[in-house]
Short mmCIF file of C-alpha atoms and ligand atoms in Angstrom, two decimals:
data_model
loop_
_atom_site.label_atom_id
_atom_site.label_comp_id
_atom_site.label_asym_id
_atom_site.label_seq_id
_atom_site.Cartn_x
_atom_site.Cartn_y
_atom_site.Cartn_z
CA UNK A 271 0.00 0.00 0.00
CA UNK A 272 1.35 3.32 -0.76
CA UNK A 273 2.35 5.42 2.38
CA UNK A 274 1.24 9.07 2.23
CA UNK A 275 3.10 11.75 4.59
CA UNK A 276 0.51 14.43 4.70
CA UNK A 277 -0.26 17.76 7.34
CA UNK A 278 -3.98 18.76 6.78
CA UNK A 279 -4.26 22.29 6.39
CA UNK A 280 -1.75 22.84 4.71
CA UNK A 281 -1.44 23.46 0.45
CA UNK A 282 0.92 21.37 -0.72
CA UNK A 283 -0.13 17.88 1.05
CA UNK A 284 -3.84 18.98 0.51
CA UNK A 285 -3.33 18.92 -3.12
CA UNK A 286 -2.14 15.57 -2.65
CA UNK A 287 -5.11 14.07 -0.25
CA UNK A 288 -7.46 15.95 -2.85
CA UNK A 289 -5.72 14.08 -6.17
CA UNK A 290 -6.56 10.97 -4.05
CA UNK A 291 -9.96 11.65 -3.05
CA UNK A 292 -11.09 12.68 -6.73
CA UNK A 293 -9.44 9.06 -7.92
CA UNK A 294 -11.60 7.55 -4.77
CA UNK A 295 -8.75 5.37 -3.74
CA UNK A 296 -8.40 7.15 0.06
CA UNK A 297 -8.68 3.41 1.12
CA UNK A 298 -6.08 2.11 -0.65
CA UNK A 299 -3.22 4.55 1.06
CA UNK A 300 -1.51 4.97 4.67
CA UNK A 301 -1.54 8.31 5.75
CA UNK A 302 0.77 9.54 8.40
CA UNK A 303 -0.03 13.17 10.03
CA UNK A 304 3.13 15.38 10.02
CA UNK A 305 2.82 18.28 12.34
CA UNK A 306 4.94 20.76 11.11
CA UNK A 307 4.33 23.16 13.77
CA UNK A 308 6.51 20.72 15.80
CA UNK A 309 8.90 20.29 14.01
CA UNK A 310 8.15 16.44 13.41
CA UNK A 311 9.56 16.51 9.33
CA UNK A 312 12.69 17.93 10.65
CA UNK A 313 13.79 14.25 12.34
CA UNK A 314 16.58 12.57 11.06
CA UNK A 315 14.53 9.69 9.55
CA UNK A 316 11.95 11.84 7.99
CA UNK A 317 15.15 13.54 6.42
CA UNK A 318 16.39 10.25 5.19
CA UNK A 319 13.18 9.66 3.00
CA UNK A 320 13.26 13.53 1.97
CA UNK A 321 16.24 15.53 1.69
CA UNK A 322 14.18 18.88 1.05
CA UNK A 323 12.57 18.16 4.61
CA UNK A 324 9.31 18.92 3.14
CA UNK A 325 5.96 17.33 2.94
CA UNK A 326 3.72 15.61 0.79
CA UNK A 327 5.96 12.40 0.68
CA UNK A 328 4.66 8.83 -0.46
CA UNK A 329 6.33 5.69 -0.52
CA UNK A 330 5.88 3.24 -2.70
CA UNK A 331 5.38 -0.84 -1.48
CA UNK A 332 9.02 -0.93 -3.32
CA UNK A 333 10.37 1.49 -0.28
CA UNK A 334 11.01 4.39 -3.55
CA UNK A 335 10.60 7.67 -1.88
CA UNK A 336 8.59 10.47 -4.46
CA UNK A 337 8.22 13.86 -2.82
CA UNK A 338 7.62 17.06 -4.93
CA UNK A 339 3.08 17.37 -5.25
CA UNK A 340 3.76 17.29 -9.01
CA UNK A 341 5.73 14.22 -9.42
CA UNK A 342 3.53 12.40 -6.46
CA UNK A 343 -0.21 13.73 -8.13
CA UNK A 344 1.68 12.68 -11.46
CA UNK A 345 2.14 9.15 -10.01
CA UNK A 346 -1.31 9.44 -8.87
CA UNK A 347 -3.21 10.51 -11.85
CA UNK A 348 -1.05 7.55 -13.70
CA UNK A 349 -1.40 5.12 -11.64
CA UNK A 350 -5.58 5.01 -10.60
CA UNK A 351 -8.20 4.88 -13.34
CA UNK A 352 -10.63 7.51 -13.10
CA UNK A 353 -10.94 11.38 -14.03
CA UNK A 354 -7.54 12.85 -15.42
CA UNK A 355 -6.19 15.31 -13.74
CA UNK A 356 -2.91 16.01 -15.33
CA UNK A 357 -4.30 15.60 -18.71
CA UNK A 358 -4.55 13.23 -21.92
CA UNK A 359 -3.38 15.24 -24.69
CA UNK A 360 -0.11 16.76 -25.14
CA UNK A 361 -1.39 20.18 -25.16
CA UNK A 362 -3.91 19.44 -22.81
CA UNK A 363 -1.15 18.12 -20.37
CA UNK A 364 1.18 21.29 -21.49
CA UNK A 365 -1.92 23.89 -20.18
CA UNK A 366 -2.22 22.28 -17.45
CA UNK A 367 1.02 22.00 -16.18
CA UNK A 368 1.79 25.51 -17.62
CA UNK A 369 -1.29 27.03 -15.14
CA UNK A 370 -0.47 24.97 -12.33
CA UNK A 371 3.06 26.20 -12.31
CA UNK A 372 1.47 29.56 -12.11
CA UNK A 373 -0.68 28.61 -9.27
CA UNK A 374 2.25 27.49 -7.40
CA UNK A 375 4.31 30.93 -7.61
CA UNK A 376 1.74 33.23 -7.89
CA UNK A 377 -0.53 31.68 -4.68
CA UNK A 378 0.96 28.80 -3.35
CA UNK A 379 4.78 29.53 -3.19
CA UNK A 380 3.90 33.50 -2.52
CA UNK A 381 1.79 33.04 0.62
CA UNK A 382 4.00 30.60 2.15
CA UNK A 383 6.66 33.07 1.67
CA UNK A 384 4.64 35.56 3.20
CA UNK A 385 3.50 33.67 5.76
CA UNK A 386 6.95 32.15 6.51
CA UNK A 387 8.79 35.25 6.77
CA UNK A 388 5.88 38.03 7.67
CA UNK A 389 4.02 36.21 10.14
CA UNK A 390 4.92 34.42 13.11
CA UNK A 391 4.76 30.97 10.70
CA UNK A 392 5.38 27.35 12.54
CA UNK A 393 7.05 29.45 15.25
CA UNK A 394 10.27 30.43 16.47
CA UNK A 395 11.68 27.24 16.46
CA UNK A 396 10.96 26.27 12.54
CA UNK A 397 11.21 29.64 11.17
CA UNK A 398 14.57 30.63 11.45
CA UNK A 399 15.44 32.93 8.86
CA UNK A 400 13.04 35.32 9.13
CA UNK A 401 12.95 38.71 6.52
CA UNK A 402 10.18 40.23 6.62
CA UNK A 403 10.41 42.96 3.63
CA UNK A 404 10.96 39.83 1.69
CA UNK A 405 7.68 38.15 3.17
CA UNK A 406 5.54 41.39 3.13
CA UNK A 407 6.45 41.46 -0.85
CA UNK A 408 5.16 38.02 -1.76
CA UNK A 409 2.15 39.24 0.24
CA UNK A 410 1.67 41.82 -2.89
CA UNK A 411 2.57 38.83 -5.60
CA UNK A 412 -0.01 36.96 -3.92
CA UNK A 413 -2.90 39.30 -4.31
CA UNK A 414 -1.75 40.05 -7.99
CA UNK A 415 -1.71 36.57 -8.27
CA UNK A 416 -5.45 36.34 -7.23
CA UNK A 417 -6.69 39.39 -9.46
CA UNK A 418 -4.56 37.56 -12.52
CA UNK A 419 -6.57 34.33 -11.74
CA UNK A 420 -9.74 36.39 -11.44
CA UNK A 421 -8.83 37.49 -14.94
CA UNK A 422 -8.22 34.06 -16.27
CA UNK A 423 -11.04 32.98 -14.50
CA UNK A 424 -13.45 35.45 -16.18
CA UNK A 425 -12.61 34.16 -19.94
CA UNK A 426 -13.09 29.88 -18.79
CA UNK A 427 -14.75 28.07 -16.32
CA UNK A 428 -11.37 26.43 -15.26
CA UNK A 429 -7.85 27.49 -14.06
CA UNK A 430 -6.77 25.39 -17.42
CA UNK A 431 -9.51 26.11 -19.55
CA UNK A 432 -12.83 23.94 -20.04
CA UNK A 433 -11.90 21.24 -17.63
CA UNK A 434 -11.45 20.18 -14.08
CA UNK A 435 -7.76 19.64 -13.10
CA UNK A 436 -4.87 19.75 -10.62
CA UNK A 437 -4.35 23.34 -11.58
CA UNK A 438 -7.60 24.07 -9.68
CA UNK A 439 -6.57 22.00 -7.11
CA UNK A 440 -3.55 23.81 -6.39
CA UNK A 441 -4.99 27.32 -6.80
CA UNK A 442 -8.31 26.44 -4.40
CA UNK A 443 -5.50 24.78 -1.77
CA UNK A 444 -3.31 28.45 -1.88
CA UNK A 445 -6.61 30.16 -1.39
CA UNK A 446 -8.06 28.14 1.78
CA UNK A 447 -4.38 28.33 3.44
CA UNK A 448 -4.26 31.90 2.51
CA UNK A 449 -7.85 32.58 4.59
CA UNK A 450 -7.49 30.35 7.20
CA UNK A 451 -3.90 30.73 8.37
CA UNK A 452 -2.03 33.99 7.62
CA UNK A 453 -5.67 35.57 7.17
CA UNK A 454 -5.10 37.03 3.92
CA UNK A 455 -8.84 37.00 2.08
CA UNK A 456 -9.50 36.82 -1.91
CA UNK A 457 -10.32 40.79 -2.73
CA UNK A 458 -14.17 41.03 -2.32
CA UNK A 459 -14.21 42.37 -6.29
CA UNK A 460 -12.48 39.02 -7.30
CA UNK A 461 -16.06 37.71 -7.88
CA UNK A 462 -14.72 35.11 -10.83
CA UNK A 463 -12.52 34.00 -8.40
CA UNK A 464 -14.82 33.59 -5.64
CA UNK A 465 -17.43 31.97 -7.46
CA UNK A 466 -14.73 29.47 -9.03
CA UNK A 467 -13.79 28.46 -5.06
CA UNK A 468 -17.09 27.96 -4.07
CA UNK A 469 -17.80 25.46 -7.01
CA UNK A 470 -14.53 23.74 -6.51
CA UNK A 471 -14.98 24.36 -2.87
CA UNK A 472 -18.45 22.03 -2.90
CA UNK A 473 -16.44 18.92 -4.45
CA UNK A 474 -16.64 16.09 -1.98
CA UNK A 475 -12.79 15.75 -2.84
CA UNK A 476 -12.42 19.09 -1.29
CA UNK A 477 -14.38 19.35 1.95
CA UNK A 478 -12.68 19.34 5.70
CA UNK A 479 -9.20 20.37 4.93
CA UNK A 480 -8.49 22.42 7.57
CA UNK A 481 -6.73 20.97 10.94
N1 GSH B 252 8.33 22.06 -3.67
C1 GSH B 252 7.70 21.29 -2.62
C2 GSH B 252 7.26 22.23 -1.51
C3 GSH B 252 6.66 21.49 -0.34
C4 GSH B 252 6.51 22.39 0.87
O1 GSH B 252 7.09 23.49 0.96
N2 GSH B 252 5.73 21.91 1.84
C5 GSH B 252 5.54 22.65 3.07
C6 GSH B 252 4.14 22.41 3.60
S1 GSH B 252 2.92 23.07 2.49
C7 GSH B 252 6.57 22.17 4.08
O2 GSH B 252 6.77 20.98 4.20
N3 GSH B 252 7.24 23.09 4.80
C8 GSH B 252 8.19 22.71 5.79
C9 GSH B 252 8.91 23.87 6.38
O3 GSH B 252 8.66 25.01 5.96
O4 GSH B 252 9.72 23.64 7.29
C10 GSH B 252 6.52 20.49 -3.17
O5 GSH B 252 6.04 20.84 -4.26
O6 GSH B 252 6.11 19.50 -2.57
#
């Protein structure tokens, strides 16, 4: 059975739990809670399975270790029948990747930095490197990042165009870490946006992901 190193609440391992949940194969997986807040992925055997010291991790029933979301959804989406969520064609799969990339350093990547470095983070103990004119930038890439989705988001129903795929996933995970933990709120006249969330928001795949 696959082992699955996750922390609820947080964007990177929720992607992951939600690529698992829209494949319906929850049952077939492990998952270990990783509280980051104590420090529990900075041990030295979680470093021995990841290097980077960062979670989502699986392993694989062959002991391989896959961390990076995009490689481990990748395995994912290859490995379960079901919906796609990386893609079929080539230029489908090129979108896709191409807009979740964006989702990851315009939301993801840019509130953990601000929240990291701006914000008191997963405490004095974890966090420390601290800058905060660094942190209180990505805070302003972050809600350009939300008005440029807003944008994209008022030409297709989708973050990649007509379909359902991990690039919403890893936009609507940026967004509910965004509100719930530094507190930083989708602008109220985002309305493509915030009707987009509350669609993707009402998948079962996508309900209780906070702590
Ligand atoms: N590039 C990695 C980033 C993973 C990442 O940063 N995960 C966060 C949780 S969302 C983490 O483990 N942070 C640990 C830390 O900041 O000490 C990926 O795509 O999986």
């Amino acid at each position: 059975m696959l082992t699955f190193y996750d922390s609820k609440g947080l964007p990177n391992p929720d992607r992951v739990r939600i690529a698992l949940e829209e494949k319906r194969v929850m049952d077939q997986v492990i998952v270990k809670q990783v509280d980051l807040w104590k420090g529990e992925h900075r041990t030295e055997a979680f470093k021995a399975l990841n290097p980077s010291v960062t979670i989502p991790l699986i392993v694989l029933d062959d002991g391989t270790a896959i961390s990076e979301t995009t490689a481990i959804t990748e395995y994912i989406d290859h490995t379960y029948p079901g919906i796609s969520l990386t893609g079929r064609t080539p230029k489908e799969r090129a979108v896709i990747h191409m807009m979740q990339r964006r989702g990851e350093q315009q939301i993801v990547d840019a509130i953990g930095a601000y929240f990291h470095h701006a914000t008191p983070g997963f405490g004095p103990e974890i966090e420390l490197n601290q800058n905060k004119a660094w942190g209180e930038a990505h805070l302003a890439k972050t809600l350009e990042g939300m008005r440029y989705f807003n944008d994209v988001l008022e030409q297709q129903p989708f973050i990649a165009g007509d379909g359902f795929s991990m690039a919403d996933i890893t936009v609507f995970t940026g967004l509910e870490f965004s509100e719930t933990y530094p507190k930083v709120m989708v602008p109220v006249e985002c309305t493509a946006l915030l009707a987009w969330r509350a669609r993707i928001g009402a998948r079962q795949s996508c309900q209780g992901l906070t702590r």
